[in-house]
Each structure stands twice: as C-alpha cells, then as structure tokens.
mmCIF file of C-alpha atoms in Angstrom:
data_model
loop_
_atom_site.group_PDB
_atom_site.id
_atom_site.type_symbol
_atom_site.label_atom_id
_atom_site.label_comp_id
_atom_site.label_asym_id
_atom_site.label_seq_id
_atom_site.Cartn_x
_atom_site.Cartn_y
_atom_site.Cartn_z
ATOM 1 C CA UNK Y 1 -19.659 -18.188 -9.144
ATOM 2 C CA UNK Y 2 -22.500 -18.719 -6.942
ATOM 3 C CA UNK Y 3 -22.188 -18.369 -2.819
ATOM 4 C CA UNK Y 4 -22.528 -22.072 -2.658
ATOM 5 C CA UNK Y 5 -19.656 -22.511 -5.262
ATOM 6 C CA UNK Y 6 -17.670 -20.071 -2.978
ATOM 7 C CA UNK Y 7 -18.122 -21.407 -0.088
ATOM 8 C CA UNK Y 8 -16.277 -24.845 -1.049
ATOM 9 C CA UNK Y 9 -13.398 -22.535 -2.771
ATOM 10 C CA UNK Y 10 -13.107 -20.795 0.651
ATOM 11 C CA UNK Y 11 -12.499 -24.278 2.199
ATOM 12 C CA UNK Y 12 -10.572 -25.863 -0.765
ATOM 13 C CA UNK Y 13 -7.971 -22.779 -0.491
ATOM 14 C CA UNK Y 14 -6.982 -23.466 3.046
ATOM 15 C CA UNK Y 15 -6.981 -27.131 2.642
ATOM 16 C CA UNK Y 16 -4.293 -26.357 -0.183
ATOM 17 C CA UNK Y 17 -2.527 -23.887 1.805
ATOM 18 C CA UNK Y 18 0.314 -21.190 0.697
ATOM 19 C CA UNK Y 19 1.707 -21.713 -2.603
ATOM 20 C CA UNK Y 20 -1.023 -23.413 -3.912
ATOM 21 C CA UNK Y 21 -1.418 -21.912 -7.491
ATOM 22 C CA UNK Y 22 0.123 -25.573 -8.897
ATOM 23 C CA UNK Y 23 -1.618 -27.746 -6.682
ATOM 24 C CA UNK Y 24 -5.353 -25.740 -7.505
ATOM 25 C CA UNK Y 25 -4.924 -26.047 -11.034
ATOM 26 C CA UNK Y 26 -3.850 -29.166 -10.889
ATOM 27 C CA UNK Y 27 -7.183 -30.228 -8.780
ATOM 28 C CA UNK Y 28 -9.381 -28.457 -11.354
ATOM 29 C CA UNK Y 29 -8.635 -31.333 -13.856
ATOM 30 C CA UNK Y 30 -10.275 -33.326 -11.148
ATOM 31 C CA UNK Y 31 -13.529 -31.512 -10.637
ATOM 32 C CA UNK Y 32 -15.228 -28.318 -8.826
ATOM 33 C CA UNK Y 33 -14.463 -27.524 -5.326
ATOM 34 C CA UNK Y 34 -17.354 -29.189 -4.065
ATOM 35 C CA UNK Y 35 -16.950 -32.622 -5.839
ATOM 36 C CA UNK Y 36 -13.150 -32.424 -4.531
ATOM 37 C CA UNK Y 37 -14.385 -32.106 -1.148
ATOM 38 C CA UNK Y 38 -16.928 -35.046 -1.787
ATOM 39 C CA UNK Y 39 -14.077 -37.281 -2.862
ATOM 40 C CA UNK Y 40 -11.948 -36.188 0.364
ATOM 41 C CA UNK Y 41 -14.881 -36.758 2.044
ATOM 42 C CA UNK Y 42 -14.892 -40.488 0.852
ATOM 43 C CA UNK Y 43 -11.211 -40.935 1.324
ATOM 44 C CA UNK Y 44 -11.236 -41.072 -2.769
ATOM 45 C CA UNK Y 45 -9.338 -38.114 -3.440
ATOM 46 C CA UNK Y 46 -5.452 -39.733 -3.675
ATOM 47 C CA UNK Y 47 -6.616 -42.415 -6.479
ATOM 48 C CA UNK Y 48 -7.604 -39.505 -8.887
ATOM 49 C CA UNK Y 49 -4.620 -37.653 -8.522
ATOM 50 C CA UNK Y 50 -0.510 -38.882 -9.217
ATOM 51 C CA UNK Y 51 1.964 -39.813 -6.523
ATOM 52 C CA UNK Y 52 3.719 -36.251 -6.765
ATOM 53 C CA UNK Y 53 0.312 -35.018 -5.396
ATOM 54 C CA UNK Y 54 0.161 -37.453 -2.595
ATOM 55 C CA UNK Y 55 1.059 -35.596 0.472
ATOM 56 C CA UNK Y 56 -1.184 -32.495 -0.743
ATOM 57 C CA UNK Y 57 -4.146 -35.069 -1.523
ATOM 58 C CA UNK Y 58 -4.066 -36.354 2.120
ATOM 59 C CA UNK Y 59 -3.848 -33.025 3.551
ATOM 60 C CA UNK Y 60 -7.018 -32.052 1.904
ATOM 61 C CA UNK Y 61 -8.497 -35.321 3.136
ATOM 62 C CA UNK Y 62 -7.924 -34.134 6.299
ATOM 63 C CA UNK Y 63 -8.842 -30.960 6.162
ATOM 64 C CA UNK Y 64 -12.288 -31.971 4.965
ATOM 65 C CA UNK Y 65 -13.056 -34.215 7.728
ATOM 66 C CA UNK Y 66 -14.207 -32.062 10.492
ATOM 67 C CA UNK Y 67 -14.598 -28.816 8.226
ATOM 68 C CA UNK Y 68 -18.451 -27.558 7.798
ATOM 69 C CA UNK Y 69 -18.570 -25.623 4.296
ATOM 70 C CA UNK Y 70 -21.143 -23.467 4.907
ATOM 71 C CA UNK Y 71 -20.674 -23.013 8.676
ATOM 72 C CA UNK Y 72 -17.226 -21.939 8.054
ATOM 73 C CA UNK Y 73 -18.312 -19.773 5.103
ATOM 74 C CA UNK Y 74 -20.964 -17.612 6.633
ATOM 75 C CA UNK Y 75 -18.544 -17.104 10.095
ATOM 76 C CA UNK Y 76 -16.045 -15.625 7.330
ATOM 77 C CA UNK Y 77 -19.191 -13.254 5.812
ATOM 78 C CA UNK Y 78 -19.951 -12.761 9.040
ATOM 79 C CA UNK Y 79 -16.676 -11.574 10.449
ATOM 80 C CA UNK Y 80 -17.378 -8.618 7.406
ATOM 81 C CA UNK Y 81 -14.880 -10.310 5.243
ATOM 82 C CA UNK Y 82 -15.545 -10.875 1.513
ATOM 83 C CA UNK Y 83 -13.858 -13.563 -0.640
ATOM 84 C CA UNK Y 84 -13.321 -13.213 -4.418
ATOM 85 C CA UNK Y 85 -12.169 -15.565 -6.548
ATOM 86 C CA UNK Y 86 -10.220 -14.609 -10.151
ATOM 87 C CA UNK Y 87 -13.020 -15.932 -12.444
ATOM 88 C CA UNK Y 88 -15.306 -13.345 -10.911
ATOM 89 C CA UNK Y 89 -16.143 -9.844 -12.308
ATOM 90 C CA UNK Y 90 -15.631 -8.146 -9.360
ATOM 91 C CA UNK Y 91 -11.875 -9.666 -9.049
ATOM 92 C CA UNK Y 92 -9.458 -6.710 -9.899
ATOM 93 C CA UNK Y 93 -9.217 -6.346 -13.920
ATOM 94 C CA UNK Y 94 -5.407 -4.955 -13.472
ATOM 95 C CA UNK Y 95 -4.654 -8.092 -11.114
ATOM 96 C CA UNK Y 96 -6.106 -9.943 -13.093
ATOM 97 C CA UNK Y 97 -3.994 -9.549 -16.185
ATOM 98 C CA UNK Y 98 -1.020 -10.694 -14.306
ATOM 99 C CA UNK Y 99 0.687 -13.793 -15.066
ATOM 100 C CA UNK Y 100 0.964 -14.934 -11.615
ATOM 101 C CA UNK Y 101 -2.368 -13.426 -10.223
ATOM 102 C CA UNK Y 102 -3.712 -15.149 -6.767
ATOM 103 C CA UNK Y 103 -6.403 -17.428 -7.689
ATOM 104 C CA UNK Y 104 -8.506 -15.541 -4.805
ATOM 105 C CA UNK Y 105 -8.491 -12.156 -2.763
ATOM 106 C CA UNK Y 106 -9.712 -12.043 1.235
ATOM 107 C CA UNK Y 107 -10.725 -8.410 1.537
ATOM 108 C CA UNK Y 108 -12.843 -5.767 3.847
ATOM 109 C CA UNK Y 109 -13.970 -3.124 3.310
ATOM 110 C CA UNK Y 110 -13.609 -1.984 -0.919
ATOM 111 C CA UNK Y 111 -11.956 -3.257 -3.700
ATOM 112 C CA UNK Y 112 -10.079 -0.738 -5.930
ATOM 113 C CA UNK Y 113 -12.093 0.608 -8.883
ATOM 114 C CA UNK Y 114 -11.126 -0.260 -11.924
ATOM 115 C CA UNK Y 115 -12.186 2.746 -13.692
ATOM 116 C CA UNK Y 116 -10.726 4.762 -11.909
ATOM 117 C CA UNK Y 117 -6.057 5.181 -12.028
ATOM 118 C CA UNK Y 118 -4.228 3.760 -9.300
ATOM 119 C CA UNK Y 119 -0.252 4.168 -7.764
ATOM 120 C CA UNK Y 120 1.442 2.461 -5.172
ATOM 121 C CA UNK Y 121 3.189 4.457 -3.014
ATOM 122 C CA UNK Y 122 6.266 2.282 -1.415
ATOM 123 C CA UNK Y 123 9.455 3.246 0.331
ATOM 124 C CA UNK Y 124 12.203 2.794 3.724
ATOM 125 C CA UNK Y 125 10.580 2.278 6.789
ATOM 126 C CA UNK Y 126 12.975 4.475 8.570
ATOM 127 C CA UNK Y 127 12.412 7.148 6.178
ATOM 128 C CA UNK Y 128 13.940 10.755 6.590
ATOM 129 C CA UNK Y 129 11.891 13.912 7.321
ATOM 130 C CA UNK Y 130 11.980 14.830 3.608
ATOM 131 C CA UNK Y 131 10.626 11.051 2.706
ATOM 132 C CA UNK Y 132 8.011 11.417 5.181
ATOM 133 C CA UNK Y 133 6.467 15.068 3.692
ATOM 134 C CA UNK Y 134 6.925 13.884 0.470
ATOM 135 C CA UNK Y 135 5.191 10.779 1.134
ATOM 136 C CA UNK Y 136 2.271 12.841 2.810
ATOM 137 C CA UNK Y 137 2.447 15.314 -0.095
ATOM 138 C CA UNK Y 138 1.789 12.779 -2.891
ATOM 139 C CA UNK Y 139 -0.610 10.856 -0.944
ATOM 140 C CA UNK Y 140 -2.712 13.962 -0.337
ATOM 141 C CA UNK Y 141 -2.652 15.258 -3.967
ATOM 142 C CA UNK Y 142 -2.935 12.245 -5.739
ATOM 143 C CA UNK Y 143 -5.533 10.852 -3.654
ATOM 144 C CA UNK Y 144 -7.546 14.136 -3.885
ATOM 145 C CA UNK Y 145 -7.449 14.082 -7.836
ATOM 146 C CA UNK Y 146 -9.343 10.646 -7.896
ATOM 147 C CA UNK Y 147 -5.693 8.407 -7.799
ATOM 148 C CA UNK Y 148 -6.167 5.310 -5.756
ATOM 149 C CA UNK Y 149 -3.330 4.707 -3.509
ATOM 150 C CA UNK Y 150 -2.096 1.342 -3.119
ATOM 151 C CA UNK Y 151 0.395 -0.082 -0.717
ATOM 152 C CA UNK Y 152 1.146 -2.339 1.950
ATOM 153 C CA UNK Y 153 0.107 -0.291 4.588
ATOM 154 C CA UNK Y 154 3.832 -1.100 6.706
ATOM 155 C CA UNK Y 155 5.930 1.554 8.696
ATOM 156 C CA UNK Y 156 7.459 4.631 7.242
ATOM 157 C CA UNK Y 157 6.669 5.656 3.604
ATOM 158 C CA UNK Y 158 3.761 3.061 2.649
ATOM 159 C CA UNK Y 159 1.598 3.963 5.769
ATOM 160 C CA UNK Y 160 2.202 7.627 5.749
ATOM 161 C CA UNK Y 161 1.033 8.030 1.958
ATOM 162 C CA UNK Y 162 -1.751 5.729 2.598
ATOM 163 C CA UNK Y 163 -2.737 8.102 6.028
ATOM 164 C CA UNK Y 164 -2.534 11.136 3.865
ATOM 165 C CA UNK Y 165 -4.706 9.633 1.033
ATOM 166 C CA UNK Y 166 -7.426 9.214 3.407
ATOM 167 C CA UNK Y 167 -7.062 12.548 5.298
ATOM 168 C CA UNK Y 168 -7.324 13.942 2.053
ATOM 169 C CA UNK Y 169 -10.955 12.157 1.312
ATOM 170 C CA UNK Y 170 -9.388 9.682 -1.213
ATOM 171 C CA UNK Y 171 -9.317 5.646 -1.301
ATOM 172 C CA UNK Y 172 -6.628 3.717 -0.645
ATOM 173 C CA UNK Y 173 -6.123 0.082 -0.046
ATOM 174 C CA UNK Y 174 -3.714 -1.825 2.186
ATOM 175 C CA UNK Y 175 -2.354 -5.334 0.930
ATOM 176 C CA UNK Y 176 -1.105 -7.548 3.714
ATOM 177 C CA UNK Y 177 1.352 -10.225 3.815
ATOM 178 C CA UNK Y 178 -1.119 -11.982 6.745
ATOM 179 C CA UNK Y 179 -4.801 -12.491 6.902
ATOM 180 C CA UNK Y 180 -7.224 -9.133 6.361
ATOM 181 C CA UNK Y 181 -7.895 -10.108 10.491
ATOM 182 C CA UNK Y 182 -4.897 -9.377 11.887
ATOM 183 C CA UNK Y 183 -3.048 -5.671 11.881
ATOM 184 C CA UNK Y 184 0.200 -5.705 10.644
ATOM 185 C CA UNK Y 185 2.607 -4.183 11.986
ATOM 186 C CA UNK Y 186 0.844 -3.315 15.314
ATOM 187 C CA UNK Y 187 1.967 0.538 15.514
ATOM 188 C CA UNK Y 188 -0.180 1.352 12.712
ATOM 189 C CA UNK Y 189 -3.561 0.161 14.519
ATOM 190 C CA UNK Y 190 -5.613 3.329 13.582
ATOM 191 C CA UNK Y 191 -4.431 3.069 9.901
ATOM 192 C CA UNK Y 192 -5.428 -0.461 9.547
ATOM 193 C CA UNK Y 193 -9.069 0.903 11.569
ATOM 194 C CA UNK Y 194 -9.331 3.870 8.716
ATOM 195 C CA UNK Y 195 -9.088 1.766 6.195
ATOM 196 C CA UNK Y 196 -11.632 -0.616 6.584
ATOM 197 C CA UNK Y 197 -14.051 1.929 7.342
ATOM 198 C CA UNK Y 198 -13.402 4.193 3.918
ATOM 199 C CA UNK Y 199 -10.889 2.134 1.670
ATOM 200 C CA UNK Y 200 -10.056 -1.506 1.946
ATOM 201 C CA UNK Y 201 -7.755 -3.554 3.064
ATOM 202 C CA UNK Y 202 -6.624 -7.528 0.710
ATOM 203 C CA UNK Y 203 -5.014 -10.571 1.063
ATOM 204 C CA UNK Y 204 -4.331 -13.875 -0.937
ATOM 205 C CA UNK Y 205 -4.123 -15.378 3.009
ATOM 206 C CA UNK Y 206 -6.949 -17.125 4.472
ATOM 207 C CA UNK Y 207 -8.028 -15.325 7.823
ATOM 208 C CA UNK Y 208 -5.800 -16.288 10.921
ATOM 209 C CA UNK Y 209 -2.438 -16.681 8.757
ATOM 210 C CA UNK Y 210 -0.010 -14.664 11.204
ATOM 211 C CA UNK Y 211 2.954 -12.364 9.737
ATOM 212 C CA UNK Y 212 5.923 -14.698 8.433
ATOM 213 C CA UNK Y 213 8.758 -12.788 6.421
ATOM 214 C CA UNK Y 214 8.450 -15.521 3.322
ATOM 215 C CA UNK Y 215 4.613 -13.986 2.739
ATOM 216 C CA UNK Y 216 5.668 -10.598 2.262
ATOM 217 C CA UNK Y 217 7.935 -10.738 -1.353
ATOM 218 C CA UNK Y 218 4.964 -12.751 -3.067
ATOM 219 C CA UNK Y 219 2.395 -10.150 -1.338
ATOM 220 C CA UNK Y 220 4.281 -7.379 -3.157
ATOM 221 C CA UNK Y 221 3.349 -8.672 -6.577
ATOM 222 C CA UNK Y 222 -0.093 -7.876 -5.050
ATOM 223 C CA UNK Y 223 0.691 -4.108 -4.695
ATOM 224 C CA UNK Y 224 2.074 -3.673 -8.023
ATOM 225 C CA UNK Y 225 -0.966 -5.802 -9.607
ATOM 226 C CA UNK Y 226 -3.287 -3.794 -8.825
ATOM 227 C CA UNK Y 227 -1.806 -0.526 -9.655
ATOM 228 C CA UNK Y 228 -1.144 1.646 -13.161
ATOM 229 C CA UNK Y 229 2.500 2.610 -11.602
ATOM 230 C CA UNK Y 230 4.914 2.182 -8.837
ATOM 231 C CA UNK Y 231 6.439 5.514 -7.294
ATOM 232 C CA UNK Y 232 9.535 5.157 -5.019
ATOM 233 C CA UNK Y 233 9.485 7.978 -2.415
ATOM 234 C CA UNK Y 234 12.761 6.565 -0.727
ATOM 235 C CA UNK Y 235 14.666 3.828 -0.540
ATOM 236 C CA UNK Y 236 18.780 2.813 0.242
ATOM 237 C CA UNK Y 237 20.501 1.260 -2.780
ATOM 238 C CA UNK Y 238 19.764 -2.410 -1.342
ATOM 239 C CA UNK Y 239 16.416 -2.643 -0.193
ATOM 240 C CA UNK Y 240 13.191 -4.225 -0.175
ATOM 241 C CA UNK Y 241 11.597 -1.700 -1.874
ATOM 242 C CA UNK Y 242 13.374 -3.023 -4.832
ATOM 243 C CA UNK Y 243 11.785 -6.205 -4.922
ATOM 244 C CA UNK Y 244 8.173 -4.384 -5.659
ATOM 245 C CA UNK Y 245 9.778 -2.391 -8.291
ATOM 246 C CA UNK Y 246 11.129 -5.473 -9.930
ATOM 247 C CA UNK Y 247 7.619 -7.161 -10.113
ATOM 248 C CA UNK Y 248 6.070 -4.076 -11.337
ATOM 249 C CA UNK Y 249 8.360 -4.121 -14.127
ATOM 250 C CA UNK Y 250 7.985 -7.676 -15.546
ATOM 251 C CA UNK Y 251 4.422 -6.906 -14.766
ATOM 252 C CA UNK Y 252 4.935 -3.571 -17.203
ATOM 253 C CA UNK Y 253 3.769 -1.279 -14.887
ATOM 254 C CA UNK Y 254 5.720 2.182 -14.611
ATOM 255 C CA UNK Y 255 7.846 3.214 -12.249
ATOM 256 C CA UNK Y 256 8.856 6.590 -11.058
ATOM 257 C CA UNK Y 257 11.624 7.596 -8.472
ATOM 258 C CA UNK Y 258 11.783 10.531 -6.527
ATOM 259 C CA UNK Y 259 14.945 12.060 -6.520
ATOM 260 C CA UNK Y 260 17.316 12.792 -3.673
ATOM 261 C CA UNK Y 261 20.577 14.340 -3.041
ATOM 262 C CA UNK Y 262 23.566 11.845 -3.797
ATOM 263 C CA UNK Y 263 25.114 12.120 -0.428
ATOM 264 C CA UNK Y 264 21.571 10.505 1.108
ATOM 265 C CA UNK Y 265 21.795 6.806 1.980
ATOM 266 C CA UNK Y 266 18.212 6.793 1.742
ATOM 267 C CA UNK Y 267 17.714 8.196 -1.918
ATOM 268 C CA UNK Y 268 20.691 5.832 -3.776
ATOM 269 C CA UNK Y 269 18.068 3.542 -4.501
ATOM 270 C CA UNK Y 270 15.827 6.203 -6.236
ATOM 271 C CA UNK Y 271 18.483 7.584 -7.708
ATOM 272 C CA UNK Y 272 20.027 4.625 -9.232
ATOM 273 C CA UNK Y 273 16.011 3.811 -10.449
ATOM 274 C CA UNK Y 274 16.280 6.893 -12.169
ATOM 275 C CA UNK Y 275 19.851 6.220 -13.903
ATOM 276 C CA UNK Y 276 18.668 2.800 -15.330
ATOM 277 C CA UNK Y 277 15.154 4.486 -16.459
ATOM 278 C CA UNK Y 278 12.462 5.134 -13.796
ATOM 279 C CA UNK Y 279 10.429 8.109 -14.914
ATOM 280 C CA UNK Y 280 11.788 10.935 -12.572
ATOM 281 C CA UNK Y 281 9.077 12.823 -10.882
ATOM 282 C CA UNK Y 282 9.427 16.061 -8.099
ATOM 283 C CA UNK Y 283 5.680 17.018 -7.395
ATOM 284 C CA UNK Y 284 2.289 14.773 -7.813
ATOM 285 C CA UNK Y 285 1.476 17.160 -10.224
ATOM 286 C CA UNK Y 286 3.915 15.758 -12.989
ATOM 287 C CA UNK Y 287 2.808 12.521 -12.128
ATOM 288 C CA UNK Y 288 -1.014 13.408 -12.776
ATOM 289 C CA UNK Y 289 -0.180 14.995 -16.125
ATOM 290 C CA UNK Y 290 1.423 11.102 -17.006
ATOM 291 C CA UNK Y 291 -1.592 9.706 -15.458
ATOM 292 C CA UNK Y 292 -3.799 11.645 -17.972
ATOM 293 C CA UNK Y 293 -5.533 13.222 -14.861
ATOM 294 C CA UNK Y 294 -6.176 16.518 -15.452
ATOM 295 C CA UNK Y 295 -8.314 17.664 -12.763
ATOM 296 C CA UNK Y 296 -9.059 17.183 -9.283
ATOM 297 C CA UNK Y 297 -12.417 15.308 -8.208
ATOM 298 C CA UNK Y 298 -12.351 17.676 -4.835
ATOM 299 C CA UNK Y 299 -11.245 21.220 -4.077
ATOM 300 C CA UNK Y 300 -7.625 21.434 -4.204
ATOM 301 C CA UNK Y 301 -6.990 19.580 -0.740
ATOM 302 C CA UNK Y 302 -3.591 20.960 -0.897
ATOM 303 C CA UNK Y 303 -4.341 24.319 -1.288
ATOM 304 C CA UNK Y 304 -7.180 23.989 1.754
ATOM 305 C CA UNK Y 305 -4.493 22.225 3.976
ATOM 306 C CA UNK Y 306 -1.946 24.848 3.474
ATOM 307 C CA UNK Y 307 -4.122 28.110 3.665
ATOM 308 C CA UNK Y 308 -1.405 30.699 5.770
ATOM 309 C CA UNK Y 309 -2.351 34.112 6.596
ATOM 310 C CA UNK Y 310 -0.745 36.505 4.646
ATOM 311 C CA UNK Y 311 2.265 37.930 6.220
ATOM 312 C CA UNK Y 312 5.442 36.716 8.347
ATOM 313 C CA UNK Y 313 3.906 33.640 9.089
ATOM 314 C CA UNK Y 314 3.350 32.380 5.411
ATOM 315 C CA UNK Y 315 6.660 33.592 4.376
ATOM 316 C CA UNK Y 316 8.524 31.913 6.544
ATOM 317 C CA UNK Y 317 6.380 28.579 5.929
ATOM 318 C CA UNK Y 318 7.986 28.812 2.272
ATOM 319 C CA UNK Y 319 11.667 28.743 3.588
ATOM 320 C CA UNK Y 320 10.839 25.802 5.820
ATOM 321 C CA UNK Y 321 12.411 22.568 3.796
ATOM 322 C CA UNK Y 322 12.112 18.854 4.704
ATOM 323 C CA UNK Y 323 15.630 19.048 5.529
ATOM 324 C CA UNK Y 324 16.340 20.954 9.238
ATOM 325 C CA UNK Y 325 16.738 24.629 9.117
ATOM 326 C CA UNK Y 326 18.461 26.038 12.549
ATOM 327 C CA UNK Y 327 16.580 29.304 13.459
ATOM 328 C CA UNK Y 328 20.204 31.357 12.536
ATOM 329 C CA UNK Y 329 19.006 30.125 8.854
ATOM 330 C CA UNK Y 330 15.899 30.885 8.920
ATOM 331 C CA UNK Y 331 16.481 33.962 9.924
ATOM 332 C CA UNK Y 332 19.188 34.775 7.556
ATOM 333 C CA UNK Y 333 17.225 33.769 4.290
ATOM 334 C CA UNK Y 334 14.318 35.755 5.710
ATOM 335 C CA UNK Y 335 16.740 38.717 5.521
ATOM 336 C CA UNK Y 336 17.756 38.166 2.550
ATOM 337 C CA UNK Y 337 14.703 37.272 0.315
ATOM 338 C CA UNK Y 338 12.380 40.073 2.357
ATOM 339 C CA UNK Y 339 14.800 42.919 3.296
ATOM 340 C CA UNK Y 340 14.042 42.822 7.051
ATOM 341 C CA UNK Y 341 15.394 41.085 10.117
ATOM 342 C CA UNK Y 342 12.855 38.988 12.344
ATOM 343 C CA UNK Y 343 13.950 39.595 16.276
ATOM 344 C CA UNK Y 344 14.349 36.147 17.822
ATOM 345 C CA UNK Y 345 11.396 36.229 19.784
ATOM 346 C CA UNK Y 346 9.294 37.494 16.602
ATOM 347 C CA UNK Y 347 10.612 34.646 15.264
ATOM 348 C CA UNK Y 348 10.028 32.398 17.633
ATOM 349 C CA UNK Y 349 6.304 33.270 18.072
ATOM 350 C CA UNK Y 350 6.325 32.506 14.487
ATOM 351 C CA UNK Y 351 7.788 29.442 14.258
ATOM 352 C CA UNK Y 352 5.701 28.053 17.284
ATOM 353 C CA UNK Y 353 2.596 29.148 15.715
ATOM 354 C CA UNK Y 354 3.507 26.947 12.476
ATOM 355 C CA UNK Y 355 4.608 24.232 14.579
ATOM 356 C CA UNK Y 356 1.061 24.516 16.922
ATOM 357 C CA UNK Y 357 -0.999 24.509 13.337
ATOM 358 C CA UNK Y 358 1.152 21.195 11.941
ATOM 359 C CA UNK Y 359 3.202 23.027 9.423
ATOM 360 C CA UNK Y 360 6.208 22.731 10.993
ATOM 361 C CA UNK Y 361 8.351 20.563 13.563
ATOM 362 C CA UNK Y 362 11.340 21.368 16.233
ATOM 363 C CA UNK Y 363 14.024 18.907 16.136
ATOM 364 C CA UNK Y 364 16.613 18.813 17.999
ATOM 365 C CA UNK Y 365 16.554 22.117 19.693
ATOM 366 C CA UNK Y 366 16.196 25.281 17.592
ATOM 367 C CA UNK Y 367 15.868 23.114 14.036
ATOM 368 C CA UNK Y 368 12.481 23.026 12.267
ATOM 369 C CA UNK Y 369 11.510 20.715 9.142
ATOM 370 C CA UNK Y 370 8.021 21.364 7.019
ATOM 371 C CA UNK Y 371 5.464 19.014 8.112
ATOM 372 C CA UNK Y 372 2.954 19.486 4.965
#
C-alpha cells in the first residue's frame, strides 16, 4: 500500500468509526478508499450501498466534507505516529492470523518482531507484594533472554512487568484501549515516555479517542494477538484478567498461571487457570525452556541486578520472601539455617542496607518484603 493509498485509509477509518470491521468490508465491495471518498465527496456514496448502510454512508459523507487527506495524513506522520494497515508486511504476522484482527494498527515508536517470541504479561491492578516481584522478576528475565513483553501497559501487574522489561534492556510494547496520543492511566506517565523511546506503544483507535471502558475488552484481543502466550501473574477468581485469557485461548495461544497459596484472594484466579489446564509455571526460567529459548541475548540481567556481597548481607537477602517477614523472623531463620544470632542493631544495619540498595522494603513497621 502506497502513502497515498494510506492516507485515504487513515481518513476512511475515522469516518467509519469503532466497530467498523463490518462496515469496511462491506465498503471494499464498493471501491478503494480513495474512490469512496470521491463518491462522499459527490454526495454519491448512499446509492451504491443498501438501506442497512444508510446512517454509516451519511456519516462518511460528512466526514469527507471538510477533511483534507493528505493534510490530515502528514499532521498524523508528523505527530511521530505510524499507521499500518493488515494487508501490509510490516502488520504483525501473529495478529495477523487472528480471526478478528483490526483492519489497522496506530503505533509509535516499534512494532514487535516477528522473529523474535513474545508473552504478555497481565494481572490485578491492586496486586500484592509477591505479584508485584514476581511481575518484575519475569519481566526482567524474560525480557533479557530476547522475550518481547506485551501488555496493556495499566496499573499493577501489566505496567510493572513492562517497567522491568525495559530496565532490563528488553522490548516491550504497550496496547491501549485509547489513541497512541493520550497516556492511559495517567500514574504511569514515565512508562508510557519509556516506551516510545525504546519499545512501542499500539492502538486500533484513531489519535484523540479518549479512555471509555467498552474499548478496553476488544483491545485485549490485541494483547493476546500479538503474543506466543499469555502468563497470569495474579488475578481474583472474577476478574478482568480473565477476559484476555479467554481470547488467547480461542486464539490458541498458551496460557500459564502462576501459582499462589489457596487462602490468597488474589491467586484463585491463577489457581483455578491451573485446575482447568493453564501450564503452571514458578520461575521465567521454565517458561523459557517452553519457549524453546535457551539462552540469554545479554549477560544474565538477573544475576547483575542481584550481585550481594558475600556475607550477612546476602544471606539474609535469601530469607527475604514477597510475603512480610517481621524482624523476630528474620532473625529466627537466620539462627537456624546459619548457627548464629544477629543482635538487633546488626540486623538492622543489615536490613537498611538492603532496603537503601532496592532489595528490600519496610512495611508496616519492623516487616520487610524482597523487592527484586
């Protein structure tokens, strides 16, 4: 497809507006995108199409009477936005295969490779301490073996792998349910800013199209298009998480669940994934040995990111759990697994120094979590 040819798809697509897979196919029978906006142009466009098409033909109508094609087109190149439509090479080859594909992607910054594997990372928003490190874990490792991570860049388990796949030197991509030129949601600002400048960040939403809850379900077919596999970090029984893993599935993508302990609201939903038949993974290890990735492109960014001098210090960083540990714990297992008792303020001075190098946090008093 030529620029020129583009450029009247880029108009034709918002003239149609949301939910216009029918309607578009439907308009191909009449001719390309430019002789469509010729006929509008005439006020011809109604006679060549039936009455059920009516209301859509005189919204295109108007839509072409003020619009100029290649004004409108080179303000969208120029904004840095790129436009793709699914005939193209350069459209996704995994999206492409799916039955209900968007007939166009608005993107910045990079597409995903499609040489190369690719997982979406999804889970709660208002994950749990373990959810978050394991998030950050998988995104690191995974991203620093060559895995594209995928997701839809929201609050809680999505951003947080997507962060960590970019801290770790990796791609990922962000899908929106709103046009690539808004940030959504707000809070994750410098996310959104990372990823346009080293991954990418799509949408089957013209620019300007503002957050509505309907655009988010048909944006998640998006994030499970474009991926190999769908792993659940954590996620109640009844959530929205679901609805990704449900698309992935008639899509016949895999999905894998991490597992949680049955007393967590947070992990039923991974847990009941894993009772009707999600692969069960615990480390992004197993899941690169299902991937068929055997190596890492990079150093181990892991092993960089979690260098610990030998002695008290690292020891301790291996009782730490992603669960709270008070310091009387702590303190106790240290005793036990190393036959010596840490004073309080030795440990303290520990604990502080794992907590002032990001390997640790204090909640809630004297409680600490991992943070890697």
């Amino acid at each position: 497809m030529t620029e020129r040819e583009k450029a009247y798809m880029h108009w034709l697509y918002q003239a149609v507006g949301m939910g216009n897979r029918g309607t578009l196919k439907r308009l191909k029978q009449v001719g390309t995108p430019e002789e469509i906006y010729g006929l509008a142009k005439q006020g011809r466009l109604a006679e060549k199409l039936s009455d059920r098409y009516r209301n859509k033909a005189e919204q295109i109508t108007a839509c072409a009477a003020e619009y100029d094609v290649t004004a409108e087109y080179e303000k969208l190149l120029g904004a840095g936005i790129s436009f793709v439509t699914g005939g193209e090479p350069s459209y996704p080859r995994r999206l492409a295969m799916v039955p209900d594909a968007p007939c166009a992607l608005y993107y910045v910054g990079k597409l995903p490779d499609d040489e190369k594997p690719a997982i979406a990372i999804i889970g709660a928003r208002s994950c749990s301490e373990y959810g978050r490190g394991m998030a950050k874990q998988f995104g690191e490792v995974l991203a620093a073996a060559g895995v594209q991570i995928i997701s839809g860049m929201a609050r809680g388990i999505d951003g947080i792998g997507q962060g960590a796949a970019l801290q770790a030197g990796g791609y990922s991509l962000g899908v929106l349910g709103c046009g690539v030129d808004i940030c959504y949601p707000p809070d994750n600002k410098e996310l959104y800013e990372k990823l346009i400048a080293t991954g990418g960040i799509c949408s089957e939403y013209p620019p300007g199209t503002t957050p509505r809850a309907v655009l988010f379900p048909p944006r998640n077919r998006i994030i499970s298009g474009l991926c190999d596999g769908v792993l659940v970090i954590e996620a109640k029984e009844r959530s929205g998480t679901l609805i990704t893993v449900d698309m992935a599935l008639e899509q016949g993508r895999e999905v894998y669940a991490l597992p949680g302990r049955a007393t967590d609201l947070l992990s039923l939903g991974c847990n009941r994934l894993i009772r009707q038949g999600a692969a069960l993974v615990t480390s992004p290890q197993e899941l690169l040995r299902d991937l068929g990735v055997s190596g890492s492109e990079k150093e181990d960014y892991r092993q960089q990111t979690l260098f610990l001098a030998e002695g008290v210090q690292g020891r301790l960083f291996e009782l730490l759990d992603y669960q709270p540990k008070s310091m009387e714990q702590l303190q106790q297992e240290y005793a036990s697994l190393h036959g010596s008792r840490l004073s309080v303020p030795e440990l303290c001075r520990e604990l502080l120094g794992l907590c002032a190098g990001g390997y640790a946090g204090r909640i809630g008093g004297n409680y600490y979590v991992k943070k890697m």
